PDB file of C-alpha atoms in Angstrom:
ATOM      1  CA  MET A  14     -24.186  19.767 -13.001  1.00 68.00           C
ATOM      2  CA  SER A  15     -21.002  17.933 -13.852  1.00 84.00           C
ATOM      3  CA  LEU A  16     -19.312  17.410 -10.268  1.00 94.00           C
ATOM      4  CA  TYR A  17     -15.722  19.071  -9.857  1.00 97.00           C
ATOM      5  CA  PRO A  18     -13.417  19.317  -7.503  1.00 98.00           C
ATOM      6  CA  PHE A  19     -14.004  21.625  -5.212  1.00 98.00           C
ATOM      7  CA  LYS A  20     -13.044  23.517  -2.037  1.00 98.00           C
ATOM      8  CA  PHE A  21     -14.850  24.305   1.252  1.00 98.00           C
ATOM      9  CA  ASP A  22     -14.192  27.207   3.628  1.00 98.00           C
ATOM     10  CA  PRO A  23     -12.443  26.597   6.668  1.00 98.00           C
ATOM     11  CA  ILE A  24     -14.364  26.055  10.228  1.00 98.00           C
ATOM     12  CA  LEU A  25     -12.522  27.906  12.302  1.00 98.00           C
ATOM     13  CA  LYS A  26     -12.445  26.813  16.079  1.00 98.00           C
ATOM     14  CA  GLU A  27     -11.191  28.784  19.822  1.00 96.00           C
ATOM     15  CA  ARG A  28      -9.564  26.818  21.547  1.00 95.00           C
ATOM     16  CA  LEU A  29      -7.903  27.708  25.098  1.00 93.00           C
ATOM     17  CA  TRP A  30      -4.763  25.758  23.854  1.00 95.00           C
ATOM     18  CA  GLY A  31      -4.606  26.901  20.854  1.00 97.00           C
ATOM     19  CA  GLY A  32      -1.986  29.869  18.961  1.00 98.00           C
ATOM     20  CA  THR A  33      -2.137  31.882  15.706  1.00 98.00           C
ATOM     21  CA  LYS A  34      -0.277  29.274  13.324  1.00 98.00           C
ATOM     22  CA  LEU A  35      -3.389  28.224  11.475  1.00 98.00           C
ATOM     23  CA  ASN A  36      -2.770  31.832  10.222  1.00 98.00           C
ATOM     24  CA  THR A  37       1.231  32.250  10.342  1.00 98.00           C
ATOM     25  CA  VAL A  38       2.154  29.044   8.700  1.00 97.00           C
ATOM     26  CA  LEU A  39      -0.985  27.880   6.530  1.00 98.00           C
ATOM     27  CA  GLY A  40      -2.736  31.799   5.899  1.00 97.00           C
ATOM     28  CA  LYS A  41      -6.662  31.012   7.246  1.00 98.00           C
ATOM     29  CA  PRO A  42      -8.321  34.308   8.072  1.00 97.00           C
ATOM     30  CA  ILE A  43      -8.100  33.099  12.126  1.00 97.00           C
ATOM     31  CA  THR A  44      -9.824  36.671  14.500  1.00 95.00           C
ATOM     32  CA  THR A  45      -8.345  35.527  17.355  1.00 97.00           C
ATOM     33  CA  ASP A  46      -4.264  34.679  18.566  1.00 97.00           C
ATOM     34  CA  ILE A  47      -5.977  31.150  19.812  1.00 97.00           C
ATOM     35  CA  THR A  48      -7.911  29.787  17.173  1.00 98.00           C
ATOM     36  CA  GLY A  49      -6.577  25.863  17.104  1.00 98.00           C
ATOM     37  CA  GLU A  50      -8.767  23.952  14.532  1.00 98.00           C
ATOM     38  CA  SER A  51      -9.912  24.052  11.206  1.00 98.00           C
ATOM     39  CA  TRP A  52     -12.014  22.177  10.114  1.00 98.00           C
ATOM     40  CA  GLU A  53     -11.819  21.529   6.454  1.00 98.00           C
ATOM     41  CA  LEU A  54     -13.881  19.369   5.342  1.00 98.00           C
ATOM     42  CA  SER A  55     -16.640  18.376   8.123  1.00 97.00           C
ATOM     43  CA  ALA A  56     -20.843  17.022   8.160  1.00 95.00           C
ATOM     44  CA  VAL A  57     -20.528  17.170  11.759  1.00 93.00           C
ATOM     45  CA  PRO A  58     -24.582  18.557  13.340  1.00 93.00           C
ATOM     46  CA  GLY A  59     -23.775  22.520  13.334  1.00 95.00           C
ATOM     47  CA  ASP A  60     -20.607  22.660  11.872  1.00 96.00           C
ATOM     48  CA  ILE A  61     -21.284  21.818   8.294  1.00 98.00           C
ATOM     49  CA  SER A  62     -18.666  23.278   4.943  1.00 98.00           C
ATOM     50  CA  GLU A  63     -19.647  25.298   2.592  1.00 98.00           C
ATOM     51  CA  VAL A  64     -18.481  25.413  -0.715  1.00 98.00           C
ATOM     52  CA  SER A  65     -16.323  28.146  -1.967  1.00 98.00           C
ATOM     53  CA  ASN A  66     -15.420  27.371  -5.375  1.00 97.00           C
ATOM     54  CA  GLY A  67     -17.017  27.329  -8.903  1.00 96.00           C
ATOM     55  CA  ALA A  68     -21.189  27.046  -9.676  1.00 96.00           C
ATOM     56  CA  LEU A  69     -21.708  25.041  -6.319  1.00 97.00           C
ATOM     57  CA  ALA A  70     -20.628  27.933  -4.326  1.00 98.00           C
ATOM     58  CA  ASN A  71     -22.356  28.555  -0.676  1.00 98.00           C
ATOM     59  CA  THR A  72     -23.302  25.263  -0.838  1.00 98.00           C
ATOM     60  CA  SER A  73     -23.287  22.943   2.428  1.00 98.00           C
ATOM     61  CA  LEU A  74     -21.462  19.214   2.100  1.00 98.00           C
ATOM     62  CA  GLN A  75     -24.409  18.211   3.298  1.00 98.00           C
ATOM     63  CA  ALA A  76     -26.337  19.455   0.046  1.00 97.00           C
ATOM     64  CA  LEU A  77     -24.304  17.634  -2.038  1.00 97.00           C
ATOM     65  CA  ILE A  78     -24.578  14.817  -0.113  1.00 97.00           C
ATOM     66  CA  ASP A  79     -28.206  14.433  -0.610  1.00 97.00           C
ATOM     67  CA  GLU A  80     -28.147  15.435  -3.985  1.00 97.00           C
ATOM     68  CA  TYR A  81     -26.038  14.074  -5.709  1.00 97.00           C
ATOM     69  CA  ASN A  82     -25.176  10.594  -3.456  1.00 96.00           C
ATOM     70  CA  GLU A  83     -23.031   8.408  -5.197  1.00 96.00           C
ATOM     71  CA  ALA A  84     -21.643  10.521  -7.748  1.00 96.00           C
ATOM     72  CA  LEU A  85     -19.653  12.338  -4.944  1.00 97.00           C
ATOM     73  CA  LEU A  86     -19.420   9.832  -2.715  1.00 98.00           C
ATOM     74  CA  GLY A  87     -19.353   6.028  -4.529  1.00 97.00           C
ATOM     75  CA  LYS A  88     -21.355   3.743  -4.422  1.00 97.00           C
ATOM     76  CA  LYS A  89     -19.912   1.582  -1.755  1.00 97.00           C
ATOM     77  CA  VAL A  90     -19.615   4.355   0.254  1.00 97.00           C
ATOM     78  CA  TYR A  91     -22.845   5.353   0.254  1.00 97.00           C
ATOM     79  CA  GLU A  92     -24.495   2.406   0.679  1.00 97.00           C
ATOM     80  CA  ARG A  93     -22.165   1.864   4.100  1.00 96.00           C
ATOM     81  CA  PHE A  94     -22.504   5.334   5.292  1.00 95.00           C
ATOM     82  CA  GLY A  95     -26.085   6.478   3.207  1.00 96.00           C
ATOM     83  CA  ASN A  96     -25.736  10.672   3.747  1.00 96.00           C
ATOM     84  CA  GLU A  97     -23.497  10.458   6.720  1.00 94.00           C
ATOM     85  CA  PHE A  98     -20.674  11.944   5.514  1.00 97.00           C
ATOM     86  CA  PRO A  99     -17.517   9.238   7.187  1.00 96.00           C
ATOM     87  CA  ILE A 100     -14.288  11.377   7.489  1.00 96.00           C
ATOM     88  CA  LEU A 101     -13.438  14.723   9.151  1.00 97.00           C
ATOM     89  CA  ILE A 102     -10.528  16.534   7.659  1.00 98.00           C
ATOM     90  CA  LYS A 103      -8.475  19.249  10.586  1.00 98.00           C
ATOM     91  CA  PHE A 104      -5.830  21.497  10.499  1.00 98.00           C
ATOM     92  CA  ILE A 105      -4.609  21.840  14.566  1.00 98.00           C
ATOM     93  CA  ASP A 106      -2.472  24.162  15.932  1.00 98.00           C
ATOM     94  CA  ALA A 107      -1.680  23.868  20.187  1.00 98.00           C
ATOM     95  CA  LYS A 108       0.414  26.488  21.872  1.00 98.00           C
ATOM     96  CA  GLN A 109      -0.133  24.915  24.958  1.00 97.00           C
ATOM     97  CA  ASP A 110      -0.719  21.240  25.279  1.00 97.00           C
ATOM     98  CA  LEU A 111      -4.446  19.732  24.726  1.00 96.00           C
ATOM     99  CA  SER A 112      -5.706  17.737  27.373  1.00 96.00           C
ATOM    100  CA  ILE A 113      -5.343  13.937  27.639  1.00 97.00           C
ATOM    101  CA  GLN A 114      -7.868  11.761  26.675  1.00 97.00           C
ATOM    102  CA  VAL A 115      -9.505   9.400  24.940  1.00 97.00           C
ATOM    103  CA  HIS A 116     -11.835   8.331  22.381  1.00 95.00           C
ATOM    104  CA  PRO A 117     -14.491   5.269  22.820  1.00 93.00           C
ATOM    105  CA  ASN A 118     -15.256   2.857  19.784  1.00 91.00           C
ATOM    106  CA  ASP A 119     -18.102   2.137  17.255  1.00 88.00           C
ATOM    107  CA  ALA A 120     -20.247   0.554  19.439  1.00 92.00           C
ATOM    108  CA  LEU A 121     -19.731   2.722  23.125  1.00 93.00           C
ATOM    109  CA  ALA A 122     -20.540   5.463  20.948  1.00 91.00           C
ATOM    110  CA  LYS A 123     -24.035   4.449  19.397  1.00 91.00           C
ATOM    111  CA  GLU A 124     -25.044   2.916  22.681  1.00 93.00           C
ATOM    112  CA  ARG A 125     -23.937   6.441  24.404  1.00 93.00           C
ATOM    113  CA  HIS A 126     -24.083   9.453  21.601  1.00 90.00           C
ATOM    114  CA  ASN A 127     -25.287   7.873  18.743  1.00 88.00           C
ATOM    115  CA  SER A 128     -22.241   9.077  17.285  1.00 88.00           C
ATOM    116  CA  PHE A 129     -19.587   6.732  14.654  1.00 86.00           C
ATOM    117  CA  GLY A 130     -16.325   6.298  17.312  1.00 88.00           C
ATOM    118  CA  LYS A 131     -13.206   8.436  16.583  1.00 93.00           C
ATOM    119  CA  THR A 132     -10.562   6.844  15.251  1.00 95.00           C
ATOM    120  CA  GLU A 133      -7.565   8.982  13.784  1.00 97.00           C
ATOM    121  CA  MET A 134      -4.468   9.308  12.602  1.00 98.00           C
ATOM    122  CA  TRP A 135      -1.664  12.403  12.807  1.00 98.00           C
ATOM    123  CA  TYR A 136       0.711  14.120  10.480  1.00 98.00           C
ATOM    124  CA  ILE A 137       3.110  16.021  11.411  1.00 98.00           C
ATOM    125  CA  MET A 138       3.543  19.628   9.619  1.00 98.00           C
ATOM    126  CA  GLN A 139       5.707  21.510  11.739  1.00 98.00           C
ATOM    127  CA  ALA A 140       7.464  20.953  15.508  1.00 98.00           C
ATOM    128  CA  ASP A 141       8.888  23.081  17.706  1.00 98.00           C
ATOM    129  CA  GLU A 142      12.026  21.938  18.985  1.00 96.00           C
ATOM    130  CA  GLY A 143      11.298  19.299  21.929  1.00 96.00           C
ATOM    131  CA  SER A 144       7.776  19.170  21.165  1.00 98.00           C
ATOM    132  CA  GLU A 145       5.728  15.871  22.307  1.00 98.00           C
ATOM    133  CA  LEU A 146       3.006  13.977  22.288  1.00 98.00           C
ATOM    134  CA  ILE A 147       1.185  11.818  24.249  1.00 98.00           C
ATOM    135  CA  VAL A 148       0.441   7.946  23.340  1.00 98.00           C
ATOM    136  CA  GLY A 149      -0.644   5.730  25.466  1.00 98.00           C
ATOM    137  CA  PHE A 150       0.781   4.380  28.744  1.00 98.00           C
ATOM    138  CA  ASN A 151       4.675   4.116  29.250  1.00 98.00           C
ATOM    139  CA  LYS A 152       3.429   0.947  30.790  1.00 98.00           C
ATOM    140  CA  ASN A 153       0.475  -2.183  31.398  1.00 98.00           C
ATOM    141  CA  VAL A 154      -1.602  -0.627  34.395  1.00 97.00           C
ATOM    142  CA  THR A 155      -5.136  -1.985  35.624  1.00 97.00           C
ATOM    143  CA  LYS A 156      -7.993   0.527  35.885  1.00 96.00           C
ATOM    144  CA  GLU A 157      -7.667   0.515  39.990  1.00 96.00           C
ATOM    145  CA  GLU A 158      -3.689   1.490  39.596  1.00 97.00           C
ATOM    146  CA  TYR A 159      -5.411   4.464  36.955  1.00 97.00           C
ATOM    147  CA  GLN A 160      -7.921   5.505  38.866  1.00 95.00           C
ATOM    148  CA  LYS A 161      -5.247   5.864  42.348  1.00 96.00           C
ATOM    149  CA  HIS A 162      -2.879   8.359  39.565  1.00 96.00           C
ATOM    150  CA  LEU A 163      -6.236  10.730  38.353  1.00 94.00           C
ATOM    151  CA  ASP A 164      -6.448  10.726  42.210  1.00 93.00           C
ATOM    152  CA  ASP A 165      -3.042  11.310  43.013  1.00 93.00           C
ATOM    153  CA  ASN A 166      -2.948  13.705  40.582  1.00 93.00           C
ATOM    154  CA  THR A 167      -0.109  11.580  39.237  1.00 96.00           C
ATOM    155  CA  VAL A 168      -1.855  10.221  36.002  1.00 96.00           C
ATOM    156  CA  THR A 169       1.406  12.055  33.839  1.00 97.00           C
ATOM    157  CA  ASP A 170       3.644   9.597  35.593  1.00 97.00           C
ATOM    158  CA  LEU A 171       1.959   6.655  33.419  1.00 98.00           C
ATOM    159  CA  MET A 172       2.314   8.203  30.234  1.00 98.00           C
ATOM    160  CA  ASN A 173       4.131   7.845  27.099  1.00 98.00           C
ATOM    161  CA  TYR A 174       5.615  10.733  25.935  1.00 98.00           C
ATOM    162  CA  GLU A 175       6.963  11.382  21.962  1.00 98.00           C
ATOM    163  CA  LYS A 176       9.320  13.613  20.903  1.00 98.00           C
ATOM    164  CA  VAL A 177       8.118  14.791  16.735  1.00 98.00           C
ATOM    165  CA  THR A 178       9.589  16.557  14.001  1.00 98.00           C
ATOM    166  CA  GLU A 179       7.949  17.157  10.241  1.00 98.00           C
ATOM    167  CA  GLY A 180       6.712  14.140   9.259  1.00 98.00           C
ATOM    168  CA  ASP A 181       5.729  11.709  11.885  1.00 98.00           C
ATOM    169  CA  THR A 182       2.881  10.114  11.829  1.00 98.00           C
ATOM    170  CA  PHE A 183       0.667   8.457  14.128  1.00 98.00           C
ATOM    171  CA  PHE A 184      -2.669   6.359  14.874  1.00 98.00           C
ATOM    172  CA  ILE A 185      -4.491   6.571  16.988  1.00 97.00           C
ATOM    173  CA  ASN A 186      -7.186   3.528  16.885  1.00 95.00           C
ATOM    174  CA  THR A 187     -10.097   4.584  19.661  1.00 95.00           C
ATOM    175  CA  GLY A 188      -9.701   3.363  23.431  1.00 95.00           C
ATOM    176  CA  LYS A 189      -5.796   5.123  23.407  1.00 98.00           C
ATOM    177  CA  ILE A 190      -4.648   7.894  25.507  1.00 98.00           C
ATOM    178  CA  HIS A 191      -2.863  10.288  23.815  1.00 98.00           C
ATOM    179  CA  ALA A 192      -2.609  14.061  23.634  1.00 98.00           C
ATOM    180  CA  ILE A 193      -1.097  16.452  21.462  1.00 98.00           C
ATOM    181  CA  GLY A 194       1.589  19.021  23.161  1.00 98.00           C
ATOM    182  CA  ALA A 195       2.015  22.432  23.108  1.00 98.00           C
ATOM    183  CA  GLY A 196       4.207  24.027  20.230  1.00 98.00           C
ATOM    184  CA  ILE A 197       2.879  20.892  17.391  1.00 98.00           C
ATOM    185  CA  MET A 198       0.943  21.901  14.041  1.00 98.00           C
ATOM    186  CA  LEU A 199      -1.076  19.148  12.445  1.00 98.00           C
ATOM    187  CA  ALA A 200      -3.377  17.039   9.536  1.00 98.00           C
ATOM    188  CA  GLU A 201      -5.950  15.273  11.763  1.00 98.00           C
ATOM    189  CA  ILE A 202      -8.038  13.012   9.580  1.00 98.00           C
ATOM    190  CA  GLN A 203     -10.630  11.329  11.429  1.00 96.00           C
ATOM    191  CA  GLN A 204     -13.932   9.540  11.424  1.00 95.00           C
ATOM    192  CA  THR A 205     -16.897  11.784  11.995  1.00 93.00           C
ATOM    193  CA  SER A 206     -17.436  12.129  15.412  1.00 88.00           C
ATOM    194  CA  ASP A 207     -16.874  14.855  17.951  1.00 84.00           C
ATOM    195  CA  VAL A 208     -17.741  13.052  20.568  1.00 89.00           C
ATOM    196  CA  THR A 209     -13.935  12.342  23.301  1.00 92.00           C
ATOM    197  CA  TYR A 210     -13.372  11.868  26.814  1.00 96.00           C
ATOM    198  CA  ARG A 211     -10.976  14.571  28.521  1.00 95.00           C
ATOM    199  CA  VAL A 212      -9.764  13.036  31.709  1.00 95.00           C
ATOM    200  CA  TYR A 213      -6.932  15.060  32.476  1.00 95.00           C
ATOM    201  CA  ASP A 214      -7.117  19.003  32.117  1.00 94.00           C
ATOM    202  CA  PHE A 215      -4.110  19.938  34.199  1.00 91.00           C
ATOM    203  CA  ASN A 216      -5.712  21.121  36.292  1.00 88.00           C
ATOM    204  CA  ARG A 217      -6.161  24.584  33.932  1.00 86.00           C
ATOM    205  CA  LYS A 218      -8.682  26.866  33.784  1.00 83.00           C
ATOM    206  CA  ASP A 219     -10.944  28.772  31.063  1.00 79.00           C
ATOM    207  CA  LYS A 220     -11.046  32.008  30.273  1.00 78.00           C
ATOM    208  CA  GLU A 221     -14.035  32.612  32.642  1.00 84.00           C
ATOM    209  CA  GLY A 222     -11.829  31.261  35.655  1.00 86.00           C
ATOM    210  CA  ASN A 223     -13.467  27.782  35.241  1.00 88.00           C
ATOM    211  CA  LEU A 224     -11.666  24.010  35.011  1.00 89.00           C
ATOM    212  CA  ARG A 225     -13.209  22.930  31.729  1.00 88.00           C
ATOM    213  CA  GLU A 226     -15.662  19.703  32.450  1.00 90.00           C
ATOM    214  CA  LEU A 227     -13.973  16.079  32.569  1.00 92.00           C
ATOM    215  CA  HIS A 228     -15.005  12.884  31.682  1.00 94.00           C
ATOM    216  CA  THR A 229     -13.477  10.657  33.944  1.00 91.00           C
ATOM    217  CA  GLU A 230     -15.825   7.812  34.336  1.00 93.00           C
ATOM    218  CA  MET A 231     -17.430   7.614  31.219  1.00 93.00           C
ATOM    219  CA  ALA A 232     -13.960   7.025  29.806  1.00 95.00           C
ATOM    220  CA  LEU A 233     -12.825   4.450  32.692  1.00 95.00           C
ATOM    221  CA  ASP A 234     -14.922   1.718  30.070  1.00 94.00           C
ATOM    222  CA  ALA A 235     -13.604   3.535  27.223  1.00 95.00           C
ATOM    223  CA  ILE A 236      -9.541   3.020  28.112  1.00 97.00           C
ATOM    224  CA  ASP A 237      -7.247   0.106  27.227  1.00 97.00           C
ATOM    225  CA  TYR A 238      -4.605   0.315  29.290  1.00 97.00           C
ATOM    226  CA  GLU A 239      -2.318  -1.974  27.811  1.00 97.00           C
ATOM    227  CA  LYS A 240       1.389  -0.508  26.959  1.00 97.00           C
ATOM    228  CA  LYS A 241       1.317  -1.131  22.967  1.00 95.00           C
ATOM    229  CA  ASP A 242       3.725  -0.099  20.317  1.00 93.00           C
ATOM    230  CA  ASP A 243       1.274   0.448  17.238  1.00 94.00           C
ATOM    231  CA  PHE A 244       1.216   3.923  16.952  1.00 97.00           C
ATOM    232  CA  LYS A 245       4.079   5.208  14.848  1.00 97.00           C
ATOM    233  CA  VAL A 246       3.418   4.923  11.186  1.00 97.00           C
ATOM    234  CA  ALA A 247       6.427   4.166   8.815  1.00 97.00           C
ATOM    235  CA  TYR A 248       6.074   5.215   5.080  1.00 98.00           C
ATOM    236  CA  SER A 249       7.654   5.272   1.762  1.00 97.00           C
ATOM    237  CA  LYS A 250       8.500   9.086   0.501  1.00 96.00           C
ATOM    238  CA  GLU A 251       9.452   8.372  -2.860  1.00 97.00           C
ATOM    239  CA  PRO A 252       9.292  10.888  -5.469  1.00 97.00           C
ATOM    240  CA  ASN A 253       5.766  10.009  -7.377  1.00 97.00           C
ATOM    241  CA  ALA A 254       5.015   7.263  -5.922  1.00 97.00           C
ATOM    242  CA  CYS A 255       2.112   6.749  -3.565  1.00 97.00           C
ATOM    243  CA  GLY A 256       3.347   5.735  -0.101  1.00 98.00           C
ATOM    244  CA  THR A 257       0.656   4.450   2.304  1.00 98.00           C
ATOM    245  CA  MET A 258       0.945   5.120   5.022  1.00 98.00           C
ATOM    246  CA  VAL A 259      -2.661   4.130   7.356  1.00 98.00           C
ATOM    247  CA  ASP A 260      -4.885   1.785   5.631  1.00 97.00           C
ATOM    248  CA  CYS A 261      -8.276   0.975   7.477  1.00 96.00           C
ATOM    249  CA  PRO A 262     -11.969   0.156   7.234  1.00 94.00           C
ATOM    250  CA  TYR A 263     -12.485   3.627   8.129  1.00 95.00           C
ATOM    251  CA  PHE A 264     -10.250   5.643   5.647  1.00 97.00           C
ATOM    252  CA  THR A 265      -7.240   4.868   4.035  1.00 98.00           C
ATOM    253  CA  THR A 266      -4.412   7.454   3.565  1.00 98.00           C
ATOM    254  CA  ASN A 267      -1.146   7.784   1.018  1.00 98.00           C
ATOM    255  CA  TYR A 268       1.571  10.629   1.058  1.00 98.00           C
ATOM    256  CA  TRP A 269       2.548  11.824  -1.975  1.00 98.00           C
ATOM    257  CA  ASN A 270       5.537  14.131  -2.876  1.00 98.00           C
ATOM    258  CA  ILE A 271       5.396  15.336  -6.286  1.00 98.00           C
ATOM    259  CA  THR A 272       8.233  16.678  -8.539  1.00 98.00           C
ATOM    260  CA  GLU A 273       6.442  15.784 -11.229  1.00 97.00           C
ATOM    261  CA  THR A 274       3.605  15.648 -13.581  1.00 98.00           C
ATOM    262  CA  THR A 275       1.457  12.744 -11.825  1.00 98.00           C
ATOM    263  CA  VAL A 276      -1.942  10.734 -12.689  1.00 98.00           C
ATOM    264  CA  ILE A 277      -3.822   8.780 -10.743  1.00 97.00           C
ATOM    265  CA  GLU A 278      -5.798   6.037 -11.431  1.00 96.00           C
ATOM    266  CA  VAL A 279      -9.056   6.114  -9.675  1.00 96.00           C
ATOM    267  CA  LYS A 280     -11.975   4.922 -11.827  1.00 91.00           C
ATOM    268  CA  GLU A 281     -11.955   1.342  -9.614  1.00 93.00           C
ATOM    269  CA  ARG A 282     -11.585   3.283  -6.234  1.00 95.00           C
ATOM    270  CA  ASP A 283     -15.314   3.554  -5.908  1.00 96.00           C
ATOM    271  CA  SER A 284     -14.549   6.045  -3.254  1.00 98.00           C
ATOM    272  CA  PHE A 285     -14.479  10.155  -2.832  1.00 98.00           C
ATOM    273  CA  THR A 286     -10.795  11.342  -2.840  1.00 98.00           C
ATOM    274  CA  ILE A 287      -9.717  14.364  -0.842  1.00 98.00           C
ATOM    275  CA  PHE A 288      -6.623  15.986  -1.357  1.00 98.00           C
ATOM    276  CA  MET A 289      -4.867  17.862   2.126  1.00 98.00           C
ATOM    277  CA  CYS A 290      -1.799  19.668   1.144  1.00 98.00           C
ATOM    278  CA  THR A 291       0.867  19.645   3.609  1.00 98.00           C
ATOM    279  CA  LYS A 292       4.229  21.407   1.257  1.00 98.00           C
ATOM    280  CA  GLY A 293       4.393  23.471  -2.451  1.00 98.00           C
ATOM    281  CA  GLU A 294       1.202  24.009  -4.409  1.00 98.00           C
ATOM    282  CA  ALA A 295       0.105  22.412  -7.287  1.00 98.00           C
ATOM    283  CA  THR A 296      -2.388  22.013  -9.940  1.00 98.00           C
ATOM    284  CA  ILE A 297      -4.593  19.793  -8.915  1.00 98.00           C
ATOM    285  CA  SER A 298      -7.771  17.690 -12.035  1.00 97.00           C
ATOM    286  CA  SER A 299     -10.080  15.458 -13.321  1.00 96.00           C
ATOM    287  CA  PRO A 300     -11.795  15.333 -16.257  1.00 94.00           C
ATOM    288  CA  ALA A 301     -14.868  17.481 -14.559  1.00 93.00           C
ATOM    289  CA  GLY A 302     -11.947  20.881 -14.115  1.00 96.00           C
ATOM    290  CA  SER A 303      -9.040  21.584 -12.168  1.00 97.00           C
ATOM    291  CA  ILE A 304      -7.737  23.392  -9.281  1.00 98.00           C
ATOM    292  CA  GLU A 305      -5.108  25.230  -6.868  1.00 98.00           C
ATOM    293  CA  ILE A 306      -3.758  23.666  -4.251  1.00 98.00           C
ATOM    294  CA  LYS A 307      -1.507  24.752  -2.039  1.00 98.00           C
ATOM    295  CA  ARG A 308      -0.192  24.284   1.688  1.00 98.00           C
ATOM    296  CA  GLY A 309      -2.989  24.496   4.425  1.00 98.00           C
ATOM    297  CA  GLU A 310      -5.454  23.626   1.958  1.00 98.00           C
ATOM    298  CA  THR A 311      -7.804  21.034   1.124  1.00 98.00           C
ATOM    299  CA  VAL A 312      -9.702  19.138  -2.304  1.00 98.00           C
ATOM    300  CA  LEU A 313     -12.312  16.806  -2.176  1.00 98.00           C
ATOM    301  CA  LEU A 314     -13.108  15.277  -5.806  1.00 98.00           C
ATOM    302  CA  PRO A 315     -16.469  12.675  -6.356  1.00 97.00           C
ATOM    303  CA  ALA A 316     -16.166   9.378  -6.911  1.00 97.00           C
ATOM    304  CA  ASN A 317     -16.618   9.804 -10.126  1.00 93.00           C
ATOM    305  CA  SER A 318     -13.561  11.547 -11.051  1.00 93.00           C
ATOM    306  CA  GLU A 319     -11.681   8.523 -13.379  1.00 91.00           C
ATOM    307  CA  THR A 320      -8.558   9.826 -13.432  1.00 96.00           C
ATOM    308  CA  ILE A 321      -6.613  13.100 -11.531  1.00 98.00           C
ATOM    309  CA  THR A 322      -3.920  14.436 -12.282  1.00 98.00           C
ATOM    310  CA  ILE A 323      -1.393  16.534 -10.693  1.00 98.00           C
ATOM    311  CA  GLU A 324       1.087  19.263 -11.803  1.00 98.00           C
ATOM    312  CA  GLY A 325       3.289  20.950  -9.249  1.00 97.00           C
ATOM    313  CA  ALA A 326       5.675  20.646  -6.199  1.00 98.00           C
ATOM    314  CA  VAL A 327       3.609  19.266  -3.573  1.00 98.00           C
ATOM    315  CA  GLU A 328       3.004  16.922  -0.604  1.00 98.00           C
ATOM    316  CA  LEU A 329      -0.012  15.513  -0.463  1.00 98.00           C
ATOM    317  CA  LEU A 330      -2.072  13.284   2.142  1.00 98.00           C
ATOM    318  CA  GLU A 331      -4.751  11.868  -0.198  1.00 98.00           C
ATOM    319  CA  VAL A 332      -7.431  10.345   1.409  1.00 98.00           C
ATOM    320  CA  TYR A 333     -10.323   7.807   1.215  1.00 98.00           C
ATOM    321  CA  ILE A 334     -12.639   4.960   1.715  1.00 97.00           C
ATOM    322  CA  SER A 335     -11.071   1.469   0.392  1.00 94.00           C
TER     323      SER A 335
END
């Protein structure tokens, strides 16, 4: 079987803070008006993506990896991660503020949850006027000071708020306290992990009238209490050229603004390549086949693709393992 470019059925997640933009803006087949996440590419147990196109339609991502390993993932990626797919790709619609939260690093996540840590990045696709993110603290704090503000219900006084517009990009390393604010729709690229420590939820109740679980004690040793200005990502938006956004041990992400036919050489990459479409539409081709992509869709190209040709008027996030 020749490995061609793959699309996958979205895995839609109802969330207390979700809305309807995943349908009205991105065309996802949501069934509730509180749909917060579309998991585009996932190998998280219990939420494994299935192919939606071609001869391998209805095959799970995990089955693809088990069958084709290096041809799909790349030799160096397979040697590093084995049959565990290292990336989780999502679109997120926050109608309300998300909880303030933090993610543990690899060592802590392995020890406590036998999981990867959760380094992630956000690309703002749409933001209502005045929308904000919480990213880090607004000053250096001590663990004791942080705990006191939690106890006093004033922890938001310590948070750093960032107003956002379309195209803004943020790198959220493990340990950084954060939250997506109301009115924001974004693309999220992260390590394969579903480990989140929720530390403050604005005293909201779920549809059963219960306060959501907090992970106050577990978060204490995961938080970086220093104020750091290391999260806003600058990148080139030059047409038909690679604009590197994030290059970290867990993933590399590039921005492409395609206005004319562009060929990307990936033979030496030795990694799968993912494209998330944030605007427009295009045809993506490899020697094994072609596929259409439009806003809100995600495509996975196997590591043996060698060259990738993009034709159309489109803005893409390109993701792979360096």
